Amino acid sequence: MTKLIIQIPCYNEEGSLEVTLSELPRELPGVDTVEWLIINDGSIDKTVEVAQAHGVDHIVNFEHNQGLAKAFMAGIEACLKANADIIVNTDADNQYCADDIPKLIEPILSGRAEIVVGARPIQQIKHFSPTKKFLQKLGSLVVRMASNTKILDAPSGFRAISREAALRLNVFNEYTYTLETIIQAGQKGMVITSVPIRTNRYLRPSRLVKSIPSYVKRSLLTILRIFMTYKPLRFFVILGTIPFSLGSLLGVRWLILFLSGTPKAHVPSLILAAILILIGFQLWMFGLVADLMAVNRKMLEDVQLRLRRLEVDSQNVKEYSSTKLVKR
């Protein structure tokens, strides 16, 4: 029996959630059971009442707003405990076309991928400004380089995740999960792909992108943080090479001037060269230490994976046992 759960992070979505839920499927090819789950991220409107009225199977409640990233991970944990084999994440603003869910889960059902990201037709979305379209493409390019994947639309929240991939995911960033999960999946060797999907009519402005400069700043910080976490040696080697190279060039310049018999001592240049070389060398040492610490992180992730599996499996065994008792 294959169970699929569609999860929707929600924050004050009473105006759009009804439309979103009305278009979600209850039956899908290749799937035996389809359930719905919402994460109520501290909503102060009637989001929960709307969800209950439309037959949502699971509701995860936060008393206060925790942010999109925490809501996403809370949904993943709840889906795993509900014995989901495939998790589909979508937005409450009905941005993504629910009719494309079969296309989204097909690579997972056929065993060709563990995570599938829906690629929107960015150039055809009318309410996206030219600046936003350019930044979407640029951001996706940077994520592809950092993650060594071929994901065309990195900020897309319309994605399908297999059970095994969900068990291995972690989100450290408090802003969004979209970029971090792709980079993390790529660095962990998960098979991740993208499929073209359609979008629906514009219902409301994005709450994640309050301003373009703020979004760009947060996205870049997220990419740098994840790259430092999973490729610390490469990051610090690249970072340390810049001052080390500048210091070496200044040192060569001072040496040439010294050997040519210049009357000036050029002591400031020599001091600056020494400082830059030391900074570069120190950053390389940071990289080595961080790389050694990454070994401990990988071991902790393995322990976390085992604990998650035990917790989820024990929960499923309890539910199965209670069901058998009821039947008897």
Short mmCIF file of C-alpha atoms in Angstrom, two decimals:
data_model
loop_
_atom_site.label_atom_id
_atom_site.label_comp_id
_atom_site.label_asym_id
_atom_site.label_seq_id
_atom_site.Cartn_x
_atom_site.Cartn_y
_atom_site.Cartn_z
CA MET A 1 0.00 0.00 0.00
CA THR A 2 1.44 3.35 -1.09
CA LYS A 3 0.34 6.37 0.91
CA LEU A 4 0.81 9.93 -0.33
CA ILE A 5 0.28 12.95 1.91
CA ILE A 6 -0.06 16.46 0.51
CA GLN A 7 1.17 18.98 3.06
CA ILE A 8 0.43 22.72 3.03
CA PRO A 9 2.17 25.22 5.35
CA CYS A 10 -0.42 27.86 6.30
CA TYR A 11 -0.28 31.27 7.93
CA ASN A 12 -3.56 33.23 7.86
CA GLU A 13 -4.75 31.53 4.67
CA GLU A 14 -8.53 31.49 5.16
CA GLY A 15 -8.97 33.52 1.96
CA SER A 16 -7.07 31.19 -0.38
CA LEU A 17 -6.98 27.80 1.38
CA GLU A 18 -10.53 26.90 0.30
CA VAL A 19 -9.57 27.31 -3.37
CA THR A 20 -6.36 25.32 -2.88
CA LEU A 21 -8.07 22.41 -1.11
CA SER A 22 -10.90 22.27 -3.64
CA GLU A 23 -8.40 21.45 -6.39
CA LEU A 24 -6.36 18.83 -4.51
CA PRO A 25 -6.86 15.19 -5.60
CA ARG A 26 -8.10 12.35 -3.42
CA GLU A 27 -7.04 9.67 -5.89
CA LEU A 28 -3.84 9.41 -7.95
CA PRO A 29 -2.49 6.75 -10.34
CA GLY A 30 0.10 4.52 -8.66
CA VAL A 31 -1.00 5.57 -5.17
CA ASP A 32 -3.41 3.68 -2.92
CA THR A 33 -4.18 6.40 -0.38
CA VAL A 34 -4.09 10.20 -0.63
CA GLU A 35 -4.35 12.29 2.53
CA TRP A 36 -4.10 16.02 3.22
CA LEU A 37 -2.16 17.74 5.99
CA ILE A 38 -1.88 21.42 6.89
CA ILE A 39 0.64 23.08 9.19
CA ASN A 40 -1.10 25.93 10.98
CA ASP A 41 1.80 28.30 11.62
CA GLY A 42 0.18 30.35 14.36
CA SER A 43 -2.70 31.65 12.24
CA ILE A 44 -5.04 34.12 13.91
CA ASP A 45 -7.82 33.82 11.32
CA LYS A 46 -10.11 30.89 10.41
CA THR A 47 -7.48 28.80 8.59
CA VAL A 48 -8.06 25.74 10.79
CA GLU A 49 -11.85 25.99 10.49
CA VAL A 50 -11.59 26.14 6.68
CA ALA A 51 -9.27 23.11 6.70
CA GLN A 52 -11.61 21.09 8.90
CA ALA A 53 -14.63 22.03 6.81
CA HIS A 54 -12.90 20.68 3.69
CA GLY A 55 -11.93 17.34 5.22
CA VAL A 56 -8.23 17.80 5.92
CA ASP A 57 -6.96 14.56 7.48
CA HIS A 58 -4.14 15.94 9.65
CA ILE A 59 -3.53 19.33 11.25
CA VAL A 60 -0.25 20.37 12.89
CA ASN A 61 -0.71 23.43 15.11
CA PHE A 62 1.84 26.04 16.19
CA GLU A 63 0.66 28.39 18.92
CA HIS A 64 2.82 31.19 17.50
CA ASN A 65 4.22 31.91 14.06
CA GLN A 66 7.47 29.96 13.60
CA GLY A 67 8.25 30.70 9.96
CA LEU A 68 8.06 28.74 6.73
CA ALA A 69 11.15 26.59 7.30
CA LYS A 70 9.99 25.26 10.68
CA ALA A 71 6.47 24.72 9.37
CA PHE A 72 7.84 22.70 6.45
CA MET A 73 9.93 20.45 8.71
CA ALA A 74 7.05 20.01 11.18
CA GLY A 75 4.94 18.83 8.27
CA ILE A 76 7.63 16.40 7.13
CA GLU A 77 7.86 14.91 10.63
CA ALA A 78 4.08 14.58 10.88
CA CYS A 79 3.85 12.96 7.43
CA LEU A 80 6.51 10.42 8.37
CA LYS A 81 4.67 9.57 11.58
CA ALA A 82 1.48 9.15 9.54
CA ASN A 83 3.33 6.50 7.48
CA ALA A 84 3.62 8.51 4.26
CA ASP A 85 5.60 6.89 1.44
CA ILE A 86 5.57 10.07 -0.64
CA ILE A 87 5.17 13.65 0.58
CA VAL A 88 4.01 16.42 -1.74
CA ASN A 89 4.53 19.98 -0.55
CA THR A 90 2.48 22.82 -2.04
CA ASP A 91 1.54 26.38 -1.12
CA ALA A 92 -1.73 27.59 0.36
CA ASP A 93 -2.06 30.43 -2.17
CA ASN A 94 -2.93 27.93 -4.94
CA GLN A 95 0.08 29.08 -6.97
CA TYR A 96 0.83 25.57 -8.26
CA CYS A 97 -1.49 23.52 -10.48
CA ALA A 98 -2.66 20.49 -8.50
CA ASP A 99 -3.35 18.60 -11.74
CA ASP A 100 0.44 18.31 -12.16
CA ILE A 101 0.89 16.22 -9.00
CA PRO A 102 0.90 12.93 -11.02
CA LYS A 103 3.73 14.36 -13.13
CA LEU A 104 5.54 15.43 -9.94
CA ILE A 105 5.44 12.02 -8.25
CA GLU A 106 6.09 9.88 -11.34
CA PRO A 107 9.93 9.94 -11.03
CA ILE A 108 9.61 8.74 -7.41
CA LEU A 109 7.10 5.99 -8.25
CA SER A 110 9.36 4.75 -11.05
CA GLY A 111 12.43 4.85 -8.79
CA ARG A 112 14.25 7.48 -10.88
CA ALA A 113 14.45 10.14 -8.16
CA GLU A 114 14.11 10.73 -4.43
CA ILE A 115 13.16 14.42 -4.63
CA VAL A 116 11.31 16.12 -7.49
CA VAL A 117 10.98 19.91 -7.78
CA GLY A 118 8.34 21.49 -9.99
CA ALA A 119 9.83 24.00 -12.44
CA ARG A 120 7.48 26.91 -13.10
CA PRO A 121 7.35 28.70 -16.48
CA ILE A 122 9.01 31.79 -14.96
CA GLN A 123 9.03 33.85 -18.18
CA GLN A 124 5.29 33.32 -18.65
CA ILE A 125 4.21 34.39 -15.14
CA LYS A 126 2.68 37.83 -15.68
CA HIS A 127 2.82 39.13 -12.10
CA PHE A 128 6.59 38.51 -11.90
CA SER A 129 8.54 41.68 -12.68
CA PRO A 130 11.53 41.50 -15.09
CA THR A 131 13.84 41.97 -12.09
CA LYS A 132 12.25 39.08 -10.21
CA LYS A 133 12.42 36.84 -13.27
CA PHE A 134 16.12 37.61 -13.68
CA LEU A 135 16.83 36.99 -9.99
CA GLN A 136 14.90 33.70 -10.06
CA LYS A 137 17.10 32.48 -12.92
CA LEU A 138 20.29 33.76 -11.31
CA GLY A 139 19.41 32.24 -7.94
CA SER A 140 18.65 28.87 -9.52
CA LEU A 141 21.98 28.98 -11.36
CA VAL A 142 23.88 29.66 -8.13
CA VAL A 143 22.03 26.82 -6.36
CA ARG A 144 22.84 24.43 -9.23
CA MET A 145 26.53 25.30 -8.89
CA ALA A 146 26.49 24.94 -5.08
CA SER A 147 24.51 21.69 -5.06
CA ASN A 148 25.87 20.06 -8.22
CA THR A 149 22.31 19.44 -9.40
CA LYS A 150 20.28 20.43 -12.46
CA ILE A 151 17.26 21.97 -10.72
CA LEU A 152 15.77 24.66 -12.98
CA ASP A 153 13.56 26.44 -10.41
CA ALA A 154 15.23 26.32 -7.01
CA PRO A 155 12.76 28.61 -5.12
CA SER A 156 9.78 26.47 -6.16
CA GLY A 157 7.87 25.06 -3.19
CA PHE A 158 5.98 22.51 -5.28
CA ARG A 159 7.93 19.33 -4.71
CA ALA A 160 7.60 15.62 -4.04
CA ILE A 161 9.81 13.81 -1.52
CA SER A 162 10.23 10.09 -0.98
CA ARG A 163 10.07 8.62 2.52
CA GLU A 164 13.80 7.84 2.57
CA ALA A 165 14.74 11.36 1.46
CA ALA A 166 12.39 12.91 4.04
CA LEU A 167 14.10 10.94 6.80
CA ARG A 168 17.46 12.41 5.81
CA LEU A 169 16.41 16.05 5.42
CA ASN A 170 17.34 18.78 7.89
CA VAL A 171 16.61 22.51 7.69
CA PHE A 172 18.77 24.86 9.75
CA ASN A 173 17.67 28.11 8.15
CA GLU A 174 14.68 29.87 9.75
CA TYR A 175 13.72 31.81 6.61
CA THR A 176 12.93 29.22 3.93
CA TYR A 177 13.53 25.57 3.14
CA THR A 178 13.58 25.73 -0.68
CA LEU A 179 17.25 26.47 -1.38
CA GLU A 180 18.69 24.65 1.61
CA THR A 181 16.98 21.32 0.91
CA ILE A 182 18.22 21.29 -2.70
CA ILE A 183 21.83 22.05 -1.76
CA GLN A 184 21.65 19.55 1.08
CA ALA A 185 20.21 16.84 -1.15
CA GLY A 186 22.89 17.41 -3.75
CA GLN A 187 25.71 17.32 -1.20
CA LYS A 188 24.28 14.15 0.40
CA GLY A 189 24.12 12.36 -2.93
CA MET A 190 20.32 12.10 -3.14
CA VAL A 191 18.87 11.73 -6.62
CA ILE A 192 16.99 14.98 -7.29
CA THR A 193 15.35 16.12 -10.49
CA SER A 194 12.80 18.64 -11.75
CA VAL A 195 9.74 18.46 -13.99
CA PRO A 196 7.88 21.29 -15.74
CA ILE A 197 4.66 22.31 -14.00
CA ARG A 198 1.94 24.90 -14.53
CA THR A 199 0.82 27.74 -12.28
CA ASN A 200 -2.64 29.08 -11.45
CA ARG A 201 -3.98 32.61 -11.42
CA TYR A 202 -2.51 35.16 -9.03
CA LEU A 203 -4.38 35.27 -5.68
CA ARG A 204 -2.15 37.27 -3.34
CA PRO A 205 1.39 38.73 -3.07
CA SER A 206 4.19 36.52 -1.80
CA ARG A 207 4.73 36.78 1.95
CA LEU A 208 8.24 35.39 1.67
CA VAL A 209 9.54 38.06 -0.74
CA LYS A 210 8.80 41.30 1.10
CA SER A 211 11.44 43.15 -0.93
CA ILE A 212 13.85 42.06 -3.65
CA PRO A 213 17.04 43.27 -1.84
CA SER A 214 16.01 41.49 1.39
CA TYR A 215 15.22 38.26 -0.47
CA VAL A 216 18.54 38.33 -2.36
CA LYS A 217 20.47 38.98 0.85
CA ARG A 218 18.79 36.15 2.76
CA SER A 219 19.12 33.73 -0.15
CA LEU A 220 22.83 34.41 -0.54
CA LEU A 221 23.40 33.95 3.20
CA THR A 222 21.51 30.65 3.06
CA ILE A 223 23.60 29.38 0.14
CA LEU A 224 26.87 30.41 1.83
CA ARG A 225 25.87 28.83 5.13
CA ILE A 226 24.92 25.49 3.55
CA PHE A 227 28.05 25.48 1.39
CA MET A 228 30.16 26.11 4.51
CA THR A 229 28.34 23.29 6.32
CA TYR A 230 28.75 20.62 3.65
CA LYS A 231 31.94 21.77 1.85
CA PRO A 232 33.92 23.59 4.57
CA LEU A 233 37.39 22.76 3.27
CA ARG A 234 36.63 23.96 -0.26
CA PHE A 235 34.94 27.11 1.05
CA PHE A 236 37.81 28.15 3.32
CA VAL A 237 40.46 27.20 0.75
CA ILE A 238 38.79 29.49 -1.80
CA LEU A 239 38.33 32.21 0.80
CA GLY A 240 41.90 31.93 2.09
CA THR A 241 43.45 31.87 -1.38
CA ILE A 242 42.34 35.47 -2.03
CA PRO A 243 44.36 37.19 0.77
CA PHE A 244 47.20 34.67 0.43
CA SER A 245 47.55 35.44 -3.30
CA LEU A 246 47.40 39.20 -2.73
CA GLY A 247 49.97 38.95 0.05
CA SER A 248 52.26 36.81 -2.12
CA LEU A 249 52.06 39.32 -4.97
CA LEU A 250 52.91 42.16 -2.60
CA GLY A 251 55.79 40.10 -1.22
CA VAL A 252 57.16 39.43 -4.71
CA ARG A 253 56.84 43.15 -5.52
CA TRP A 254 58.76 44.06 -2.36
CA LEU A 255 61.44 41.48 -3.15
CA ILE A 256 61.89 42.81 -6.69
CA LEU A 257 62.16 46.37 -5.42
CA PHE A 258 64.60 45.29 -2.70
CA LEU A 259 66.84 43.40 -5.13
CA SER A 260 66.79 46.29 -7.59
CA GLY A 261 68.40 48.50 -4.94
CA THR A 262 65.53 50.95 -4.37
CA PRO A 263 66.39 53.60 -1.77
CA LYS A 264 63.03 53.17 -0.03
CA ALA A 265 62.47 50.28 2.41
CA HIS A 266 58.75 49.85 1.51
CA VAL A 267 58.12 48.51 5.01
CA PRO A 268 54.33 49.12 4.93
CA SER A 269 54.06 46.90 1.83
CA LEU A 270 56.08 44.18 3.53
CA ILE A 271 53.91 44.34 6.67
CA LEU A 272 50.70 44.24 4.61
CA ALA A 273 52.00 41.26 2.61
CA ALA A 274 52.84 39.37 5.81
CA ILE A 275 49.39 40.12 7.29
CA LEU A 276 47.56 38.97 4.13
CA ILE A 277 49.61 35.77 3.91
CA LEU A 278 48.91 35.00 7.57
CA ILE A 279 45.19 35.64 7.10
CA GLY A 280 45.10 33.28 4.11
CA PHE A 281 47.04 30.61 5.97
CA GLN A 282 44.75 30.96 9.00
CA LEU A 283 41.63 30.56 6.83
CA TRP A 284 43.12 27.37 5.38
CA MET A 285 43.60 26.08 8.93
CA PHE A 286 39.96 26.94 9.69
CA GLY A 287 39.01 24.86 6.66
CA LEU A 288 40.97 21.85 7.91
CA VAL A 289 39.41 22.08 11.38
CA ALA A 290 35.91 22.52 9.90
CA ASP A 291 36.48 19.54 7.60
CA LEU A 292 37.41 17.38 10.59
CA MET A 293 34.31 18.61 12.43
CA ALA A 294 32.22 17.66 9.37
CA VAL A 295 33.09 14.02 10.10
CA ASN A 296 31.33 14.35 13.47
CA ARG A 297 28.37 16.03 11.77
CA LYS A 298 28.02 13.10 9.37
CA MET A 299 28.13 10.66 12.27
CA LEU A 300 25.45 12.66 14.11
CA GLU A 301 23.31 12.67 10.98
CA ASP A 302 23.60 8.89 10.81
CA VAL A 303 22.53 8.64 14.45
CA GLN A 304 19.64 11.04 13.81
CA LEU A 305 18.55 8.98 10.80
CA ARG A 306 18.50 5.80 12.90
CA LEU A 307 16.52 7.52 15.66
CA ARG A 308 14.01 8.91 13.18
CA ARG A 309 13.51 5.49 11.64
CA LEU A 310 13.02 3.90 15.06
CA GLU A 311 10.57 6.60 16.13
CA VAL A 312 8.55 6.44 12.91
CA ASP A 313 8.56 2.64 12.76
CA SER A 314 7.51 2.30 16.41
CA GLN A 315 4.68 4.78 15.82
CA ASN A 316 3.48 2.82 12.81
CA VAL A 317 3.67 -0.48 14.73
CA LYS A 318 1.51 1.00 17.53
CA GLU A 319 -1.07 2.25 15.03
CA TYR A 320 -1.11 -1.11 13.23
CA SER A 321 -1.53 -3.01 16.53
CA SER A 322 -4.36 -0.76 17.69
CA THR A 323 -6.10 -1.21 14.32
CA LYS A 324 -5.86 -5.01 14.61
CA LEU A 325 -7.29 -4.88 18.13
CA VAL A 326 -10.23 -2.78 16.98
CA LYS A 327 -10.96 -5.23 14.15
CA ARG A 328 -10.96 -8.17 16.59
#
